[in-house]
């Protein structure tokens, strides 16, 4: 009897070994991840975190870079569906236009996790869970810091505070929400005026270019720059210096992300404050993926914990920064 059981068991093993797919499916979860691109320091750190966490957790990662184009993300998601991955995760470059491809994923019974950025879809059953920051709150934090900053309070006591805004990618969740949160706080502050607002697409090059245009149009009238990410602020710092002005003094600058580049700029006195947005979502994402595959109930929304770093804290905090 024993030897019959043994023979059957080894036959099954030999059979499984002959079908690599069957063994793989049993051993390793396959995650298809569609990334926005490599537009910022934040994004690079986010990609690294996801790749490292997948390796650490033994999850097979199919990674695709969309170069900031929605059509590339849609193609990548379709290819993940065709490959029958276990879970699809993606960071949507813009909020709208996802219904058709997400319906295809649902029809194929592949769960979808939103990472970092949200989508705007009527049918909420098209995605399972959303892991990332509260971008509206980040916008509020930037504005609250500004309103409480002593040199700005002095300025407001004498007259108006003129702000220029560098927005993120048009139609992206962080650009929409960071604008919203910032404006929400300033609407009770009649002295604070946003005199120009334009997209810099979250990149240094575009941030510099748009800031040059702002300076040409408004010159010394500009008191404050609010940039939706650090990279655009760093690009704008260059433009401000080239215009013969002092960033951090003539123009007070607040931005979002808290990447190392922002800390360096703060230590040099050129940036006044950065609001943290944590890109290290990899470990949490892999935990979610495992729970989803195990059939466990997962939270609908997981919000990242973050803080605010004014210039005075930069030198002290810099050695602890991981991205
Ligand atoms: O702030 C910016 C990046 O979606 C939170 O995208 C992310 C944003 C981040 O390009 O630097």
PDB file of C-alpha atoms in Angstrom, residues 6-228:
ATOM      1  CA  UNK A   6       4.776   6.521  -3.125  1.00  0.00           C
ATOM      2  CA  UNK A   7       4.563   5.600  -6.811  1.00  0.00           C
ATOM      3  CA  UNK A   8       1.482   7.781  -7.332  1.00  0.00           C
ATOM      4  CA  UNK A   9       3.125  10.675  -5.481  1.00  0.00           C
ATOM      5  CA  UNK A  10       6.318  10.488  -7.538  1.00  0.00           C
ATOM      6  CA  UNK A  11       4.318  10.196 -10.747  1.00  0.00           C
ATOM      7  CA  UNK A  12       2.508  13.417  -9.811  1.00  0.00           C
ATOM      8  CA  UNK A  13       5.824  15.094  -9.048  1.00  0.00           C
ATOM      9  CA  UNK A  14       7.321  14.027 -12.381  1.00  0.00           C
ATOM     10  CA  UNK A  15       4.182  15.257 -14.121  1.00  0.00           C
ATOM     11  CA  UNK A  16       4.370  18.651 -12.395  1.00  0.00           C
ATOM     12  CA  UNK A  17       8.047  18.966 -13.198  1.00  0.00           C
ATOM     13  CA  UNK A  18       7.224  18.468 -16.870  1.00  0.00           C
ATOM     14  CA  UNK A  19       4.842  21.436 -16.833  1.00  0.00           C
ATOM     15  CA  UNK A  20       6.939  24.396 -15.705  1.00  0.00           C
ATOM     16  CA  UNK A  21       3.879  26.663 -15.619  1.00  0.00           C
ATOM     17  CA  UNK A  22       2.169  24.469 -13.054  1.00  0.00           C
ATOM     18  CA  UNK A  23       5.173  24.444 -10.737  1.00  0.00           C
ATOM     19  CA  UNK A  24       5.731  28.204 -11.187  1.00  0.00           C
ATOM     20  CA  UNK A  25       2.115  29.048 -10.490  1.00  0.00           C
ATOM     21  CA  UNK A  26       2.344  27.091  -7.256  1.00  0.00           C
ATOM     22  CA  UNK A  27       5.655  28.599  -6.124  1.00  0.00           C
ATOM     23  CA  UNK A  28       5.662  32.207  -7.179  1.00  0.00           C
ATOM     24  CA  UNK A  29       3.037  34.897  -7.436  1.00  0.00           C
ATOM     25  CA  UNK A  30       3.279  36.879 -10.670  1.00  0.00           C
ATOM     26  CA  UNK A  31       2.673  40.616 -10.350  1.00  0.00           C
ATOM     27  CA  UNK A  32       2.333  42.868 -13.381  1.00  0.00           C
ATOM     28  CA  UNK A  33       3.295  46.447 -12.497  1.00  0.00           C
ATOM     29  CA  UNK A  34       2.843  49.408 -14.826  1.00  0.00           C
ATOM     30  CA  UNK A  35       4.921  52.391 -13.697  1.00  0.00           C
ATOM     31  CA  UNK A  36       4.318  56.015 -14.768  1.00  0.00           C
ATOM     32  CA  UNK A  37       7.883  56.644 -15.943  1.00  0.00           C
ATOM     33  CA  UNK A  38      11.151  57.998 -14.554  1.00  0.00           C
ATOM     34  CA  UNK A  39      10.210  61.678 -14.416  1.00  0.00           C
ATOM     35  CA  UNK A  40      11.464  62.512 -10.920  1.00  0.00           C
ATOM     36  CA  UNK A  41      13.706  61.496  -8.018  1.00  0.00           C
ATOM     37  CA  UNK A  42      10.517  60.346  -6.290  1.00  0.00           C
ATOM     38  CA  UNK A  43       9.658  57.996  -9.151  1.00  0.00           C
ATOM     39  CA  UNK A  44      13.145  56.477  -9.247  1.00  0.00           C
ATOM     40  CA  UNK A  45      12.963  55.751  -5.515  1.00  0.00           C
ATOM     41  CA  UNK A  46       9.471  54.287  -5.949  1.00  0.00           C
ATOM     42  CA  UNK A  47      10.606  51.942  -8.737  1.00  0.00           C
ATOM     43  CA  UNK A  48      13.587  50.806  -6.687  1.00  0.00           C
ATOM     44  CA  UNK A  49      11.386  50.115  -3.669  1.00  0.00           C
ATOM     45  CA  UNK A  50       8.960  48.016  -5.730  1.00  0.00           C
ATOM     46  CA  UNK A  51      11.712  45.989  -7.436  1.00  0.00           C
ATOM     47  CA  UNK A  52      13.574  45.327  -4.180  1.00  0.00           C
ATOM     48  CA  UNK A  53      10.457  44.346  -2.266  1.00  0.00           C
ATOM     49  CA  UNK A  54       9.370  41.919  -5.012  1.00  0.00           C
ATOM     50  CA  UNK A  55      12.766  40.195  -4.925  1.00  0.00           C
ATOM     51  CA  UNK A  56      12.687  40.050  -1.146  1.00  0.00           C
ATOM     52  CA  UNK A  57       9.205  38.538  -1.081  1.00  0.00           C
ATOM     53  CA  UNK A  58       9.916  36.053  -3.886  1.00  0.00           C
ATOM     54  CA  UNK A  59       7.263  37.621  -6.121  1.00  0.00           C
ATOM     55  CA  UNK A  60       7.869  37.447  -9.877  1.00  0.00           C
ATOM     56  CA  UNK A  61       7.619  41.041 -11.082  1.00  0.00           C
ATOM     57  CA  UNK A  62       6.751  41.972 -14.634  1.00  0.00           C
ATOM     58  CA  UNK A  63       7.704  45.645 -14.676  1.00  0.00           C
ATOM     59  CA  UNK A  64       6.773  48.073 -17.426  1.00  0.00           C
ATOM     60  CA  UNK A  65       7.745  51.783 -17.744  1.00  0.00           C
ATOM     61  CA  UNK A  66       5.088  53.892 -19.540  1.00  0.00           C
ATOM     62  CA  UNK A  67       7.250  56.968 -20.117  1.00  0.00           C
ATOM     63  CA  UNK A  68       4.424  59.162 -18.794  1.00  0.00           C
ATOM     64  CA  UNK A  69       1.993  58.011 -21.510  1.00  0.00           C
ATOM     65  CA  UNK A  70      -1.416  56.565 -20.694  1.00  0.00           C
ATOM     66  CA  UNK A  71      -1.548  54.605 -23.963  1.00  0.00           C
ATOM     67  CA  UNK A  72       1.620  52.737 -22.912  1.00  0.00           C
ATOM     68  CA  UNK A  73       0.062  51.877 -19.555  1.00  0.00           C
ATOM     69  CA  UNK A  74      -3.066  50.546 -21.247  1.00  0.00           C
ATOM     70  CA  UNK A  75      -0.898  48.392 -23.538  1.00  0.00           C
ATOM     71  CA  UNK A  76       1.083  47.078 -20.563  1.00  0.00           C
ATOM     72  CA  UNK A  77      -2.073  46.183 -18.623  1.00  0.00           C
ATOM     73  CA  UNK A  78      -3.485  44.374 -21.686  1.00  0.00           C
ATOM     74  CA  UNK A  79      -0.291  42.393 -21.980  1.00  0.00           C
ATOM     75  CA  UNK A  80      -0.450  41.468 -18.259  1.00  0.00           C
ATOM     76  CA  UNK A  81      -3.996  40.221 -18.832  1.00  0.00           C
ATOM     77  CA  UNK A  82      -2.864  38.163 -21.833  1.00  0.00           C
ATOM     78  CA  UNK A  83      -0.059  36.664 -19.729  1.00  0.00           C
ATOM     79  CA  UNK A  84      -2.577  35.853 -16.993  1.00  0.00           C
ATOM     80  CA  UNK A  85      -0.578  37.374 -14.150  1.00  0.00           C
ATOM     81  CA  UNK A  86      -2.003  36.837 -10.648  1.00  0.00           C
ATOM     82  CA  UNK A  87      -2.327  40.524  -9.758  1.00  0.00           C
ATOM     83  CA  UNK A  88      -2.029  43.797 -11.665  1.00  0.00           C
ATOM     84  CA  UNK A  89      -0.807  46.932  -9.891  1.00  0.00           C
ATOM     85  CA  UNK A  90      -0.277  50.311 -11.498  1.00  0.00           C
ATOM     86  CA  UNK A  91       0.326  53.957 -10.814  1.00  0.00           C
ATOM     87  CA  UNK A  92      -2.057  55.725 -13.214  1.00  0.00           C
ATOM     88  CA  UNK A  93      -0.421  58.681 -14.980  1.00  0.00           C
ATOM     89  CA  UNK A  94      -3.806  60.491 -15.209  1.00  0.00           C
ATOM     90  CA  UNK A  95      -7.099  59.926 -13.380  1.00  0.00           C
ATOM     91  CA  UNK A  96      -9.562  59.344 -16.226  1.00  0.00           C
ATOM     92  CA  UNK A  97      -9.961  56.988 -19.187  1.00  0.00           C
ATOM     93  CA  UNK A  98      -9.374  53.661 -17.456  1.00  0.00           C
ATOM     94  CA  UNK A  99     -12.794  51.962 -17.675  1.00  0.00           C
ATOM     95  CA  UNK A 100     -12.301  49.824 -20.809  1.00  0.00           C
ATOM     96  CA  UNK A 101      -8.995  48.247 -19.824  1.00  0.00           C
ATOM     97  CA  UNK A 102     -10.027  47.776 -16.189  1.00  0.00           C
ATOM     98  CA  UNK A 103     -13.206  46.054 -17.361  1.00  0.00           C
ATOM     99  CA  UNK A 104     -11.016  43.660 -19.354  1.00  0.00           C
ATOM    100  CA  UNK A 105      -8.993  42.879 -16.225  1.00  0.00           C
ATOM    101  CA  UNK A 106     -12.179  42.301 -14.245  1.00  0.00           C
ATOM    102  CA  UNK A 107     -13.564  39.978 -16.937  1.00  0.00           C
ATOM    103  CA  UNK A 108     -10.305  38.005 -16.737  1.00  0.00           C
ATOM    104  CA  UNK A 109     -10.753  37.906 -12.912  1.00  0.00           C
ATOM    105  CA  UNK A 110      -7.390  39.576 -12.278  1.00  0.00           C
ATOM    106  CA  UNK A 111      -7.462  41.824  -9.196  1.00  0.00           C
ATOM    107  CA  UNK A 112      -6.162  45.384  -9.655  1.00  0.00           C
ATOM    108  CA  UNK A 113      -4.324  47.407  -7.002  1.00  0.00           C
ATOM    109  CA  UNK A 114      -3.796  51.151  -7.448  1.00  0.00           C
ATOM    110  CA  UNK A 115      -0.374  52.272  -6.237  1.00  0.00           C
ATOM    111  CA  UNK A 116       0.539  55.895  -5.476  1.00  0.00           C
ATOM    112  CA  UNK A 117      -2.120  57.560  -7.693  1.00  0.00           C
ATOM    113  CA  UNK A 118      -5.885  57.141  -7.897  1.00  0.00           C
ATOM    114  CA  UNK A 119      -8.248  56.738 -10.853  1.00  0.00           C
ATOM    115  CA  UNK A 120     -11.630  58.324 -11.349  1.00  0.00           C
ATOM    116  CA  UNK A 121     -14.075  55.621 -12.529  1.00  0.00           C
ATOM    117  CA  UNK A 122     -17.838  55.257 -11.987  1.00  0.00           C
ATOM    118  CA  UNK A 123     -17.684  51.531 -11.351  1.00  0.00           C
ATOM    119  CA  UNK A 124     -15.669  51.261  -8.148  1.00  0.00           C
ATOM    120  CA  UNK A 125     -15.536  47.495  -8.397  1.00  0.00           C
ATOM    121  CA  UNK A 126     -12.919  47.910 -11.141  1.00  0.00           C
ATOM    122  CA  UNK A 127     -10.150  48.156  -8.534  1.00  0.00           C
ATOM    123  CA  UNK A 128      -9.660  46.409  -5.244  1.00  0.00           C
ATOM    124  CA  UNK A 129      -7.390  48.565  -3.134  1.00  0.00           C
ATOM    125  CA  UNK A 130      -5.544  51.891  -3.283  1.00  0.00           C
ATOM    126  CA  UNK A 131      -2.207  52.321  -1.562  1.00  0.00           C
ATOM    127  CA  UNK A 132      -0.649  55.796  -1.470  1.00  0.00           C
ATOM    128  CA  UNK A 133      -0.493  59.302  -0.043  1.00  0.00           C
ATOM    129  CA  UNK A 134      -3.241  61.780   0.671  1.00  0.00           C
ATOM    130  CA  UNK A 135      -2.302  64.416  -1.920  1.00  0.00           C
ATOM    131  CA  UNK A 136      -4.979  66.928  -0.828  1.00  0.00           C
ATOM    132  CA  UNK A 137      -3.508  66.849   2.666  1.00  0.00           C
ATOM    133  CA  UNK A 138      -0.016  67.420   1.228  1.00  0.00           C
ATOM    134  CA  UNK A 139      -1.315  70.562  -0.527  1.00  0.00           C
ATOM    135  CA  UNK A 140      -2.890  71.744   2.719  1.00  0.00           C
ATOM    136  CA  UNK A 141       0.358  71.147   4.594  1.00  0.00           C
ATOM    137  CA  UNK A 142       2.329  73.228   2.080  1.00  0.00           C
ATOM    138  CA  UNK A 143      -0.126  76.127   2.417  1.00  0.00           C
ATOM    139  CA  UNK A 144      -0.291  75.917   6.215  1.00  0.00           C
ATOM    140  CA  UNK A 145       3.480  76.023   6.439  1.00  0.00           C
ATOM    141  CA  UNK A 146       3.542  79.068   4.133  1.00  0.00           C
ATOM    142  CA  UNK A 147       0.893  80.980   6.049  1.00  0.00           C
ATOM    143  CA  UNK A 148       2.777  80.378   9.299  1.00  0.00           C
ATOM    144  CA  UNK A 149       6.251  81.253   7.959  1.00  0.00           C
ATOM    145  CA  UNK A 150       7.494  84.430   9.755  1.00  0.00           C
ATOM    146  CA  UNK A 151       8.942  86.331   6.727  1.00  0.00           C
ATOM    147  CA  UNK A 152       5.700  85.685   4.835  1.00  0.00           C
ATOM    148  CA  UNK A 153       3.598  86.884   7.764  1.00  0.00           C
ATOM    149  CA  UNK A 154       5.630  90.114   7.747  1.00  0.00           C
ATOM    150  CA  UNK A 155       5.014  90.489   4.032  1.00  0.00           C
ATOM    151  CA  UNK A 156       1.287  89.823   4.434  1.00  0.00           C
ATOM    152  CA  UNK A 157       1.109  92.469   7.174  1.00  0.00           C
ATOM    153  CA  UNK A 158       2.350  95.061   4.663  1.00  0.00           C
ATOM    154  CA  UNK A 159       0.577  93.979   1.489  1.00  0.00           C
ATOM    155  CA  UNK A 160      -0.136  91.086  -0.841  1.00  0.00           C
ATOM    156  CA  UNK A 161       1.730  87.790  -1.104  1.00  0.00           C
ATOM    157  CA  UNK A 162       2.092  86.866  -4.761  1.00  0.00           C
ATOM    158  CA  UNK A 163       2.414  83.163  -5.451  1.00  0.00           C
ATOM    159  CA  UNK A 164       3.317  81.311  -8.630  1.00  0.00           C
ATOM    160  CA  UNK A 165       2.427  77.630  -8.876  1.00  0.00           C
ATOM    161  CA  UNK A 166       4.154  74.877 -10.818  1.00  0.00           C
ATOM    162  CA  UNK A 167       1.608  72.123 -11.283  1.00  0.00           C
ATOM    163  CA  UNK A 168       2.328  68.451 -11.848  1.00  0.00           C
ATOM    164  CA  UNK A 169       1.231  66.453 -14.897  1.00  0.00           C
ATOM    165  CA  UNK A 170      -2.113  67.707 -16.216  1.00  0.00           C
ATOM    166  CA  UNK A 171      -4.950  65.414 -15.160  1.00  0.00           C
ATOM    167  CA  UNK A 172      -2.856  63.445 -12.658  1.00  0.00           C
ATOM    168  CA  UNK A 173      -4.184  62.828  -9.162  1.00  0.00           C
ATOM    169  CA  UNK A 174      -1.268  64.561  -7.379  1.00  0.00           C
ATOM    170  CA  UNK A 175      -1.566  67.692  -9.568  1.00  0.00           C
ATOM    171  CA  UNK A 176      -5.328  67.949  -9.070  1.00  0.00           C
ATOM    172  CA  UNK A 177      -5.255  67.221  -5.344  1.00  0.00           C
ATOM    173  CA  UNK A 178      -2.182  69.226  -4.382  1.00  0.00           C
ATOM    174  CA  UNK A 179      -3.717  72.271  -6.044  1.00  0.00           C
ATOM    175  CA  UNK A 180      -7.019  71.662  -4.299  1.00  0.00           C
ATOM    176  CA  UNK A 181      -5.544  71.274  -0.805  1.00  0.00           C
ATOM    177  CA  UNK A 182      -3.335  74.355  -1.192  1.00  0.00           C
ATOM    178  CA  UNK A 183      -6.215  76.534  -2.418  1.00  0.00           C
ATOM    179  CA  UNK A 184      -8.510  75.256   0.302  1.00  0.00           C
ATOM    180  CA  UNK A 185      -6.235  76.686   3.019  1.00  0.00           C
ATOM    181  CA  UNK A 186      -5.585  79.943   1.141  1.00  0.00           C
ATOM    182  CA  UNK A 187      -9.222  80.742   0.486  1.00  0.00           C
ATOM    183  CA  UNK A 188      -9.446  82.152   4.031  1.00  0.00           C
ATOM    184  CA  UNK A 189      -6.318  84.249   3.451  1.00  0.00           C
ATOM    185  CA  UNK A 190      -7.295  87.243   1.290  1.00  0.00           C
ATOM    186  CA  UNK A 191      -3.707  88.576   1.155  1.00  0.00           C
ATOM    187  CA  UNK A 192      -2.414  85.433  -0.569  1.00  0.00           C
ATOM    188  CA  UNK A 193      -2.843  85.458  -4.362  1.00  0.00           C
ATOM    189  CA  UNK A 194      -1.900  82.798  -6.903  1.00  0.00           C
ATOM    190  CA  UNK A 195      -0.911  85.051  -9.789  1.00  0.00           C
ATOM    191  CA  UNK A 196       0.305  82.352 -12.223  1.00  0.00           C
ATOM    192  CA  UNK A 197      -0.223  78.608 -12.381  1.00  0.00           C
ATOM    193  CA  UNK A 198       1.038  76.253 -15.071  1.00  0.00           C
ATOM    194  CA  UNK A 199       2.185  72.665 -15.475  1.00  0.00           C
ATOM    195  CA  UNK A 200       5.858  71.712 -15.321  1.00  0.00           C
ATOM    196  CA  UNK A 201       4.995  68.017 -15.821  1.00  0.00           C
ATOM    197  CA  UNK A 202       6.865  67.011 -12.626  1.00  0.00           C
ATOM    198  CA  UNK A 203      10.293  67.370 -14.316  1.00  0.00           C
ATOM    199  CA  UNK A 204      13.298  69.611 -13.602  1.00  0.00           C
ATOM    200  CA  UNK A 205      13.629  70.741 -17.210  1.00  0.00           C
ATOM    201  CA  UNK A 206       9.993  71.811 -17.486  1.00  0.00           C
ATOM    202  CA  UNK A 207      10.057  73.386 -14.019  1.00  0.00           C
ATOM    203  CA  UNK A 208      12.963  75.580 -15.092  1.00  0.00           C
ATOM    204  CA  UNK A 209      11.381  76.504 -18.412  1.00  0.00           C
ATOM    205  CA  UNK A 210       8.026  77.518 -16.901  1.00  0.00           C
ATOM    206  CA  UNK A 211       9.678  79.441 -14.051  1.00  0.00           C
ATOM    207  CA  UNK A 212      11.656  81.408 -16.653  1.00  0.00           C
ATOM    208  CA  UNK A 213       8.368  82.371 -18.278  1.00  0.00           C
ATOM    209  CA  UNK A 214       6.861  83.347 -14.894  1.00  0.00           C
ATOM    210  CA  UNK A 215       9.875  85.541 -14.144  1.00  0.00           C
ATOM    211  CA  UNK A 216       9.705  87.190 -17.543  1.00  0.00           C
ATOM    212  CA  UNK A 217       6.059  88.036 -17.041  1.00  0.00           C
ATOM    213  CA  UNK A 218       6.049  88.979 -13.337  1.00  0.00           C
ATOM    214  CA  UNK A 219       9.687  89.627 -12.373  1.00  0.00           C
ATOM    215  CA  UNK A 220      10.255  90.782  -8.802  1.00  0.00           C
ATOM    216  CA  UNK A 221       6.537  90.756  -8.087  1.00  0.00           C
ATOM    217  CA  UNK A 222       6.846  87.037  -7.321  1.00  0.00           C
ATOM    218  CA  UNK A 223       7.163  86.394  -3.561  1.00  0.00           C
ATOM    219  CA  UNK A 224       6.496  82.679  -3.419  1.00  0.00           C
ATOM    220  CA  UNK A 225       6.858  79.564  -5.554  1.00  0.00           C
ATOM    221  CA  UNK A 226       4.677  76.562  -4.768  1.00  0.00           C
ATOM    222  CA  UNK A 227       5.871  73.537  -6.766  1.00  0.00           C
ATOM    223  CA  UNK A 228       3.914  70.270  -6.802  1.00  0.00           C
TER     224      UNK A 228
END
